[in-house]
PDB file of C-alpha atoms in Angstrom:
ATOM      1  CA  UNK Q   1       0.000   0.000   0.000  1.00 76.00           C
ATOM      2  CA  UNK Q   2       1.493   3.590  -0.747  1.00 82.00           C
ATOM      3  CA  UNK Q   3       0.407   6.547   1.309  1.00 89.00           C
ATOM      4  CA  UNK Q   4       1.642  10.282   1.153  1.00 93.00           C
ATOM      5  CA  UNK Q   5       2.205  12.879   3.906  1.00 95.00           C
ATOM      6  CA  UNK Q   6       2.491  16.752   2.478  1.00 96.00           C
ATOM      7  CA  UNK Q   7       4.048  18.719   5.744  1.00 93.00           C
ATOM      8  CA  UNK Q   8       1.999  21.579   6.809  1.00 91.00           C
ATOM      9  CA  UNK Q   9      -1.374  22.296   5.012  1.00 93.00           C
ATOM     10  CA  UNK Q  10      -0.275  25.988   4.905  1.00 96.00           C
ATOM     11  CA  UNK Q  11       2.339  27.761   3.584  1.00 97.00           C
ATOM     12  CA  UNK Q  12       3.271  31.494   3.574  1.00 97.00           C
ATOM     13  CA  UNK Q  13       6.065  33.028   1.639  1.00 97.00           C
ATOM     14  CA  UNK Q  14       6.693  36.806   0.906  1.00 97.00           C
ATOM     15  CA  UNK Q  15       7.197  37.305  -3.201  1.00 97.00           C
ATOM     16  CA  UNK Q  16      10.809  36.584  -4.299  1.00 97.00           C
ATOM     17  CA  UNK Q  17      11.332  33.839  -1.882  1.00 97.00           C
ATOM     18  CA  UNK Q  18      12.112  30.615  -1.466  1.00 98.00           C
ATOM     19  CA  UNK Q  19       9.257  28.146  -2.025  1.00 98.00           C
ATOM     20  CA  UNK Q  20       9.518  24.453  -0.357  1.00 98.00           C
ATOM     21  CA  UNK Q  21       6.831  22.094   0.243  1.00 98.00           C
ATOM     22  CA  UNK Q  22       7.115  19.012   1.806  1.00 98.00           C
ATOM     23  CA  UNK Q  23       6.283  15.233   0.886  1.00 97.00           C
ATOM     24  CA  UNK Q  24       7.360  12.152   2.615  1.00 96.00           C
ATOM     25  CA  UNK Q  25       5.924   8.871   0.801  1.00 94.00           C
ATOM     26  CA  UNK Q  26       5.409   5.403   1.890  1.00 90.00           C
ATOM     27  CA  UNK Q  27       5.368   2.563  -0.840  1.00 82.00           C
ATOM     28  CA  UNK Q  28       6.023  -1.440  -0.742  1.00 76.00           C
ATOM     29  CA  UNK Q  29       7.447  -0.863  -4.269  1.00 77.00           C
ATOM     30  CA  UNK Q  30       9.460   1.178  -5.840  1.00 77.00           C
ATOM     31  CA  UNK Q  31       7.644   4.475  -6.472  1.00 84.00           C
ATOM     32  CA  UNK Q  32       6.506   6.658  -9.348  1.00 88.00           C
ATOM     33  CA  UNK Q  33       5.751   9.987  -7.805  1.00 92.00           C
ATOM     34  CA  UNK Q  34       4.136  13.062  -8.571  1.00 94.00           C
ATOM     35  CA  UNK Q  35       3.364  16.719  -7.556  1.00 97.00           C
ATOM     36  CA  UNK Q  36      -0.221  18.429  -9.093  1.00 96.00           C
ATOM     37  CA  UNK Q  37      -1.192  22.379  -8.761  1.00 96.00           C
ATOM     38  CA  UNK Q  38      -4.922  22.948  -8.215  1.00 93.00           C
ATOM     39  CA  UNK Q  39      -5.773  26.782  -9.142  1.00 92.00           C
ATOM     40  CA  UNK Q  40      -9.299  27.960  -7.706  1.00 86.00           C
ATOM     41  CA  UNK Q  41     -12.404  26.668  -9.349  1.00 81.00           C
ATOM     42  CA  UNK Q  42     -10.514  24.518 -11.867  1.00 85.00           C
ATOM     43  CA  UNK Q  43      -8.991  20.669 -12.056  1.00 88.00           C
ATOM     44  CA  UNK Q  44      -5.548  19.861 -11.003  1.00 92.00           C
ATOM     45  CA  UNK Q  45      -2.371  19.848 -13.614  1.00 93.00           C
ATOM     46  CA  UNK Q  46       0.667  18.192 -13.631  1.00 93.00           C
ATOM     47  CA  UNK Q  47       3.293  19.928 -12.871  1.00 96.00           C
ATOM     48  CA  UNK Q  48       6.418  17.154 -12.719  1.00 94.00           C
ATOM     49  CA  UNK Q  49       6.624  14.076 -12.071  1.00 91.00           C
ATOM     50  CA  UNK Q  50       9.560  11.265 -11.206  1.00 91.00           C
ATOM     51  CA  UNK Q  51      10.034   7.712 -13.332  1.00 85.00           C
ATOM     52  CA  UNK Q  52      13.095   6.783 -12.017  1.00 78.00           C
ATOM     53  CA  UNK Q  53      15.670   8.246 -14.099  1.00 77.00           C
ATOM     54  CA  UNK Q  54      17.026  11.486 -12.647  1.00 86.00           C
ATOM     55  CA  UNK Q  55      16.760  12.321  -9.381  1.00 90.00           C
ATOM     56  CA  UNK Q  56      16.201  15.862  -9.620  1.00 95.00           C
ATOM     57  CA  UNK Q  57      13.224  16.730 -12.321  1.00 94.00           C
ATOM     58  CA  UNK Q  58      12.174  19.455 -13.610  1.00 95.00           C
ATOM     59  CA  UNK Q  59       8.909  20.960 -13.896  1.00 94.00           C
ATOM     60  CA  UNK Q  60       7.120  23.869 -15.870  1.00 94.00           C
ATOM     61  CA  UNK Q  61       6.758  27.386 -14.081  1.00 93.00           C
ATOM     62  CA  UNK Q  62      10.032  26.797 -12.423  1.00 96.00           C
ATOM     63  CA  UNK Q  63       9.333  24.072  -9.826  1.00 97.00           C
ATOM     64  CA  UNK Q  64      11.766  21.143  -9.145  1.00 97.00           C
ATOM     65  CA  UNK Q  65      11.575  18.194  -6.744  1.00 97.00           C
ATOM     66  CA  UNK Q  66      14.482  16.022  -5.851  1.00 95.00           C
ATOM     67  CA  UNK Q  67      13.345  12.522  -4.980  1.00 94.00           C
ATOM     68  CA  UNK Q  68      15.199  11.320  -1.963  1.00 94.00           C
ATOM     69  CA  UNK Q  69      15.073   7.520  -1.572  1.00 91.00           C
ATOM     70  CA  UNK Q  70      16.783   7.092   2.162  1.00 92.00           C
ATOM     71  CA  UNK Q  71      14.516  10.205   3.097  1.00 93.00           C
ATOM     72  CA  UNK Q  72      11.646   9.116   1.931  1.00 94.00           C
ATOM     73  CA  UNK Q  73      10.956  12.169   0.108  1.00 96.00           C
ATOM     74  CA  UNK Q  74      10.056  14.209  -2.841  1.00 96.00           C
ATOM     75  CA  UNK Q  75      10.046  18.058  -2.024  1.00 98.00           C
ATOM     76  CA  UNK Q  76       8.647  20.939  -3.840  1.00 98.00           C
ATOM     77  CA  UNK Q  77      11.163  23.955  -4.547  1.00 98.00           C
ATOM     78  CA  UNK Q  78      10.830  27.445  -6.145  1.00 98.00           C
ATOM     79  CA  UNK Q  79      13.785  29.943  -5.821  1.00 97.00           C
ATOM     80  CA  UNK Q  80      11.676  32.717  -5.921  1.00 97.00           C
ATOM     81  CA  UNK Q  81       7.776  32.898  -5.326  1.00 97.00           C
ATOM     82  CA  UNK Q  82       5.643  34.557  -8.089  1.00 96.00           C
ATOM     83  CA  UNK Q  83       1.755  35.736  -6.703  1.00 96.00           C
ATOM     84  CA  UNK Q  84       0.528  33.394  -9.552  1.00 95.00           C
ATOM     85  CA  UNK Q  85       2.034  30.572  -7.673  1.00 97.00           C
ATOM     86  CA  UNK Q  86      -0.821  30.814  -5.223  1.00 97.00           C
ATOM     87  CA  UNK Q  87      -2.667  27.712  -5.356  1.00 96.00           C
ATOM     88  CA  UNK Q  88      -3.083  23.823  -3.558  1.00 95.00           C
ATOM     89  CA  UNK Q  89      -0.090  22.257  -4.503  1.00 97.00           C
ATOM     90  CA  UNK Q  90      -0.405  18.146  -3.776  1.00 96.00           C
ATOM     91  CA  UNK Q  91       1.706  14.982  -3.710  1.00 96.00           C
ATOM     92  CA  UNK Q  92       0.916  12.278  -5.065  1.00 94.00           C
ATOM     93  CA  UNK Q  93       2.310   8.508  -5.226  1.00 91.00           C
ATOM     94  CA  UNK Q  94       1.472   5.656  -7.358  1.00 86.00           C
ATOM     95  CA  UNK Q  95       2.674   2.164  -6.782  1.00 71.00           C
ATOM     96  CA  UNK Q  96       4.620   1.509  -9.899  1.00 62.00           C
ATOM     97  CA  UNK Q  97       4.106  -1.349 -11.910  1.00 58.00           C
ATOM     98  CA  UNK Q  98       1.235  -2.799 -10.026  1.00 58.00           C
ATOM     99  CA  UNK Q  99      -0.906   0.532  -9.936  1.00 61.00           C
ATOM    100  CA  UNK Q 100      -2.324   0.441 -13.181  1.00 67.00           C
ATOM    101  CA  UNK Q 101      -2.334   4.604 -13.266  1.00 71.00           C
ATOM    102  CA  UNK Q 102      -4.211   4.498 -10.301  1.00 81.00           C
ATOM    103  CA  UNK Q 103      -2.535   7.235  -7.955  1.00 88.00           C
ATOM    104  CA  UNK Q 104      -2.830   8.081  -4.190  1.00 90.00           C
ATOM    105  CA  UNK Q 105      -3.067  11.863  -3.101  1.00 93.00           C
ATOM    106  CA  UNK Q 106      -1.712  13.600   0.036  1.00 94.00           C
ATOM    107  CA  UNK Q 107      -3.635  16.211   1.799  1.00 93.00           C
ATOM    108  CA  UNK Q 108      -2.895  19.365   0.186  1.00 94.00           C
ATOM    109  CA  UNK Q 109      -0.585  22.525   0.393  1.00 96.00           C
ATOM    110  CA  UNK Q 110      -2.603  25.451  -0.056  1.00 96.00           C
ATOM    111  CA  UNK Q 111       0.526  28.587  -0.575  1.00 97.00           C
ATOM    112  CA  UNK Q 112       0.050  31.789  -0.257  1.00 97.00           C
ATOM    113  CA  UNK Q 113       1.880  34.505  -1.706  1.00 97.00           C
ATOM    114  CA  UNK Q 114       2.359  38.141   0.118  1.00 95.00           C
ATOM    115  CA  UNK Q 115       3.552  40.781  -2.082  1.00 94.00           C
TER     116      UNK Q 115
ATOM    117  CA  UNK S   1      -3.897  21.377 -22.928  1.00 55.00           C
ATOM    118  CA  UNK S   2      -6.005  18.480 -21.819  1.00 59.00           C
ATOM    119  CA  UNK S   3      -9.261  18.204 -23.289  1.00 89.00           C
ATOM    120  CA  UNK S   4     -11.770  16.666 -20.479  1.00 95.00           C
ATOM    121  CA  UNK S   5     -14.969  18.708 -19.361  1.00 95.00           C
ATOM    122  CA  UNK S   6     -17.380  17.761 -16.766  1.00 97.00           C
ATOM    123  CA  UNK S   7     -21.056  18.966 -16.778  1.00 96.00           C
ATOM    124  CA  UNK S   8     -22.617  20.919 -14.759  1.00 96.00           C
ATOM    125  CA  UNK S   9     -19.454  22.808 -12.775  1.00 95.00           C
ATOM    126  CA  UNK S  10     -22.584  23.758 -10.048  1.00 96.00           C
ATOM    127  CA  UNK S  11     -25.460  21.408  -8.641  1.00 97.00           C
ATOM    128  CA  UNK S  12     -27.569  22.436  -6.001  1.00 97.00           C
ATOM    129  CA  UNK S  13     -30.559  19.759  -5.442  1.00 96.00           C
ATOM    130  CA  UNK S  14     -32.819  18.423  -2.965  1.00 96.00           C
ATOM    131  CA  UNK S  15     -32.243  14.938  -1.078  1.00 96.00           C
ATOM    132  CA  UNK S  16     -33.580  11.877  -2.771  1.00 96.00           C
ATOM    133  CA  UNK S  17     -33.238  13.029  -6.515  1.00 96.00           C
ATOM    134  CA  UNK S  18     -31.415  11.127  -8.925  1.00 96.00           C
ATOM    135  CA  UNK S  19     -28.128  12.722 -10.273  1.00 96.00           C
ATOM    136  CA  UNK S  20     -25.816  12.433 -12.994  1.00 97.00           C
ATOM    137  CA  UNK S  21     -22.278  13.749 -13.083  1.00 97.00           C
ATOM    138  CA  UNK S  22     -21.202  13.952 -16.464  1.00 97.00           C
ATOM    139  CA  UNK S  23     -17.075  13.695 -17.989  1.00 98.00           C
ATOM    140  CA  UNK S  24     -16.103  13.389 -21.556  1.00 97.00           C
ATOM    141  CA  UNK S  25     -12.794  13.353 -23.028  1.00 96.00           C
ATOM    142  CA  UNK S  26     -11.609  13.810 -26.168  1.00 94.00           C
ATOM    143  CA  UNK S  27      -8.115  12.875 -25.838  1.00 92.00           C
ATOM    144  CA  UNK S  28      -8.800   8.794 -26.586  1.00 91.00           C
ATOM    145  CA  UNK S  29      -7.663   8.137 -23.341  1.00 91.00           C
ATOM    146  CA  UNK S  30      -8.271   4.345 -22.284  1.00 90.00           C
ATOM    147  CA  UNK S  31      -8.227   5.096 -18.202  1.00 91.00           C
ATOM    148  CA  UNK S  32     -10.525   7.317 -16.951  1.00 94.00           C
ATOM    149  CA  UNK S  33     -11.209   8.417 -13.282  1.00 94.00           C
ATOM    150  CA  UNK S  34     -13.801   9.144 -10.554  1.00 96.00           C
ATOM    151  CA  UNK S  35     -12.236  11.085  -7.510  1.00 95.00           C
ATOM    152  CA  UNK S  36     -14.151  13.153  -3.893  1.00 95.00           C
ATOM    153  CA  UNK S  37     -12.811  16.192  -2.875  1.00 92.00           C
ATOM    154  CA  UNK S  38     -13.809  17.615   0.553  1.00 89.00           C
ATOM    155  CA  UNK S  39     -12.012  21.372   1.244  1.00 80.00           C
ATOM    156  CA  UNK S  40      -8.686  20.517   2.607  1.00 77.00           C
ATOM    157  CA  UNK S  41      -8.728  16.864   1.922  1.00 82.00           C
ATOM    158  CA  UNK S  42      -6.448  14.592  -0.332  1.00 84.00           C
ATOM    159  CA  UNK S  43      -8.725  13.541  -3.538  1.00 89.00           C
ATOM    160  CA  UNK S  44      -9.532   9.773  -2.799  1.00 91.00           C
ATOM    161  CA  UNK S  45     -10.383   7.645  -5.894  1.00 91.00           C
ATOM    162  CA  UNK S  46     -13.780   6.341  -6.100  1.00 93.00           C
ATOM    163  CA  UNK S  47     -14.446   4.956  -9.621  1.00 95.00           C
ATOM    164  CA  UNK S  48     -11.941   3.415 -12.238  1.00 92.00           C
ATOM    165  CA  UNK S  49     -12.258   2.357 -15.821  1.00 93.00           C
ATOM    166  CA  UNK S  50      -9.362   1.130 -17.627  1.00 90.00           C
ATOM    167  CA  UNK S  51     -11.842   0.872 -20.636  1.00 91.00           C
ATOM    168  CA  UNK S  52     -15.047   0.097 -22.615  1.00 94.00           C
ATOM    169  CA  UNK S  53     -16.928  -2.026 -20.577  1.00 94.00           C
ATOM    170  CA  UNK S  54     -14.215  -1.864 -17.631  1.00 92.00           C
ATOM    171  CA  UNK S  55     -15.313  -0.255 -14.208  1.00 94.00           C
ATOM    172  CA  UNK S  56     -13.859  -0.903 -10.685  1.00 92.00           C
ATOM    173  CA  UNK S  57     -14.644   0.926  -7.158  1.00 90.00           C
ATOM    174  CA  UNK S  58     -11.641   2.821  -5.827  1.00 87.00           C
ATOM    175  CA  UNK S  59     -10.122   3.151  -2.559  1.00 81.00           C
ATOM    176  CA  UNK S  60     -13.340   5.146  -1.070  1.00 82.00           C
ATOM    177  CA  UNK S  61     -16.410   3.469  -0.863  1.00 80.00           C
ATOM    178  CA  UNK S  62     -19.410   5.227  -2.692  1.00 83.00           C
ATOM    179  CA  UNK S  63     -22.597   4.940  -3.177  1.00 89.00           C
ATOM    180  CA  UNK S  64     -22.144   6.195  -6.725  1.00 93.00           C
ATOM    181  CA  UNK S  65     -22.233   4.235  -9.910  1.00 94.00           C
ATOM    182  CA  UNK S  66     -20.608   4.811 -13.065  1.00 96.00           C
ATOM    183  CA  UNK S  67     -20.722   3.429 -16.347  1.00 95.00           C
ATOM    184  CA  UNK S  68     -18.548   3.653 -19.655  1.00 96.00           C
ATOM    185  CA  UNK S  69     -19.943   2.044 -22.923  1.00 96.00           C
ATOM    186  CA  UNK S  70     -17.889   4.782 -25.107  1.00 96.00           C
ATOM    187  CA  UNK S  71     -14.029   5.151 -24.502  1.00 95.00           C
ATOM    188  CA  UNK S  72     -14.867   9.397 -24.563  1.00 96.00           C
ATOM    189  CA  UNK S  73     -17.777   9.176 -21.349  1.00 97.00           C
ATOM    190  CA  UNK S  74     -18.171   7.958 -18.163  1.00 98.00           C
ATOM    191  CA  UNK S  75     -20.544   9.515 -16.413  1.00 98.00           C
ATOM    192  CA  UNK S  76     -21.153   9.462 -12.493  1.00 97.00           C
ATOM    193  CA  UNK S  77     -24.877   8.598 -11.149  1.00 96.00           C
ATOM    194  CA  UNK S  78     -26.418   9.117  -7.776  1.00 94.00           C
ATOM    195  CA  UNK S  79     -29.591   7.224  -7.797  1.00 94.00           C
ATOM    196  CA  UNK S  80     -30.519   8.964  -4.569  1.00 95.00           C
ATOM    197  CA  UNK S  81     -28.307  12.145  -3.621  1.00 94.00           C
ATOM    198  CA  UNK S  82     -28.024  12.596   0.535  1.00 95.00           C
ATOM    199  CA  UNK S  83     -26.836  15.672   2.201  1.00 95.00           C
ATOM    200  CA  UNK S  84     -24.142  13.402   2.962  1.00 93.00           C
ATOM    201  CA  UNK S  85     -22.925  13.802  -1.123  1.00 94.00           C
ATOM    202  CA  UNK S  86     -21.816  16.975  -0.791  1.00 96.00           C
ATOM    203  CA  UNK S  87     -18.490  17.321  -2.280  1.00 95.00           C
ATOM    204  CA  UNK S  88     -16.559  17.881  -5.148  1.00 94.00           C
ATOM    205  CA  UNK S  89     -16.129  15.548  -7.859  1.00 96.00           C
ATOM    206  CA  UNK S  90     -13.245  15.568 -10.162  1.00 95.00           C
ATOM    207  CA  UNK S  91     -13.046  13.700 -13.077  1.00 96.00           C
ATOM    208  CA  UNK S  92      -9.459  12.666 -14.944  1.00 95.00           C
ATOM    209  CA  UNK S  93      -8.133  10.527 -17.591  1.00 93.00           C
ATOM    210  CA  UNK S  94      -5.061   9.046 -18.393  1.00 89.00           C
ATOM    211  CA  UNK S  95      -2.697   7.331 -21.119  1.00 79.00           C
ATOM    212  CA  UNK S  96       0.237   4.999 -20.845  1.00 70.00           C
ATOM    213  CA  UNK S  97       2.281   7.231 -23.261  1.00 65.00           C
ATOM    214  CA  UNK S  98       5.357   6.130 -21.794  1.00 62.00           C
ATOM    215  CA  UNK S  99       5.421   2.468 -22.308  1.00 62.00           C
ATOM    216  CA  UNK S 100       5.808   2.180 -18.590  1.00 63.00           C
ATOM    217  CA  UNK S 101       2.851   0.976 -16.156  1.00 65.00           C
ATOM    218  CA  UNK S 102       2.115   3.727 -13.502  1.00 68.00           C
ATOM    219  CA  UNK S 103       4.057   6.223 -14.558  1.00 74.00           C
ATOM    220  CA  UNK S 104       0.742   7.891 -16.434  1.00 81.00           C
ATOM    221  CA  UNK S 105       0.081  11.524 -16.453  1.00 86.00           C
ATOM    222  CA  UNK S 106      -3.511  12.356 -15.450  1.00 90.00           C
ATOM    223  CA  UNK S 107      -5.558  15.117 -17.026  1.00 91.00           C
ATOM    224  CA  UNK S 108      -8.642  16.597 -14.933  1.00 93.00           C
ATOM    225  CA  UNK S 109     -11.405  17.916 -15.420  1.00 95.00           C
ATOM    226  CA  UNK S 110     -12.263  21.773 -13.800  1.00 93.00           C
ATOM    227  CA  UNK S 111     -14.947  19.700 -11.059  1.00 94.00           C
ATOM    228  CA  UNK S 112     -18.723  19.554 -10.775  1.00 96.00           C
ATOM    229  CA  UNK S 113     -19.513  20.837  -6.897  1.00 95.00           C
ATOM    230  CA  UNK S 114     -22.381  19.351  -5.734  1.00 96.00           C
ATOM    231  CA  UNK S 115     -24.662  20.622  -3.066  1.00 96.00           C
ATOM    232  CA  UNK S 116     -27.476  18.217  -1.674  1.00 96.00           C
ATOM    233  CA  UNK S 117     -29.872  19.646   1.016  1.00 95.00           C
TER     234      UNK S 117
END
């Protein structure tokens, strides 16, 4: 069974800054794992997602995540926060070979973006 | 951009009517997906179909059915909505592009929120 923990259902960041949101996965097999922006009143879109090649993958409107095997992790960065980054930002796992597609969501980040 | 639209975005209706959530894609997608979203909740599956005639309950138990007799459609039904329904429903679809088994992208749908009273 996979599961997915996003750290903190809230973050804050002043424009310019650092964004980082947090994911921690559990999986009996090795993972295929994903991160999805929700903008208000519309369906979620991909924004990157990791197959196991590189560790480090890029995403479109500068996000990155760097999957972290012996952490458990898969974190969200930004170097610097743009206001239309303000959304729900979640994690999301599936179970590789055996998950037919079928994915498993974490609880949301909603950011927020002070100018 | 994805190409998958769910009718209507808005239902408000009384308990005990019969409802029907509809998503079409036009992407020829073979799996297509059924997922409830309460406001600061993960999405938890509900439905699957990996194709025609090909429908499985998710993770969260519902008493929703769906159906899919065309690869483009599958619609969501609530034979008798409770206030208990009230949610959003998001509808997605995906494609093995990449040759490799889970690693699918999934497109959604912009949500139908429903409101029973």
């Amino acid at each position: 069974a996979q599961s997915v923990t996003q750290l903190g259902s809230h973050v804050s960041v002043s424009e310019g800054a650092l964004v980082l949101l947090r994911c921690n996965y559990s999986s009996s097999v090795p993972p295929y794992l994903f991160w999805y922006v929700q903008y208000p009143n519309q369906g979620l879109q991909l924004l990157l997602k990791y197959t196991s090649a590189a560790t480090l993958v890029k995403g479109i409107n500068g996000f990155e995540a760097e999957f972290k095997k012996s952490e458990t992790s898969f974190h969200l960065t930004k170097p610097s926060a743009h206001m239309s980054d303000a959304a729900e930002y979640f994690c999301a796992v599936s179970a590789g070979g055996t998950s037919y597609g079928k994915l498993t969501f974490g609880q949301g980040t909603i950011l927020t973006v002070h100018p | 951009e994805a190409d998958i639209y769910q009718t209507p975005r808005y239902l408000v209706i009384g308990t005990g009517k019969k409802i029907t959530l509809e998503c079409s894609q036009t992407m020829g997608h073979d799996k297509m997906y059924w997922y409830q979203q309460d406001p600061g909740m993960e999405l938890h599956l509900i439905h699957y179909s990996y194709g025609v005639n090909s429908t499985e309950k998710g993770d969260l138990s519902s008493e929703s059915t769906v159906s899919r007799i065309r690869t483009e459609h599958f619609p969501l039904t609530l034979e008798s909505a409770r206030p208990s329904h009230t949610s959003q429903y998001l509808c997605a679809s995906s494609d093995e592009t990449s040759g490799i088994t889970g690693t699918d992208t999934q497109y959604f749908g912009p949500g139908t929120r429903l409101t029973v009273l």
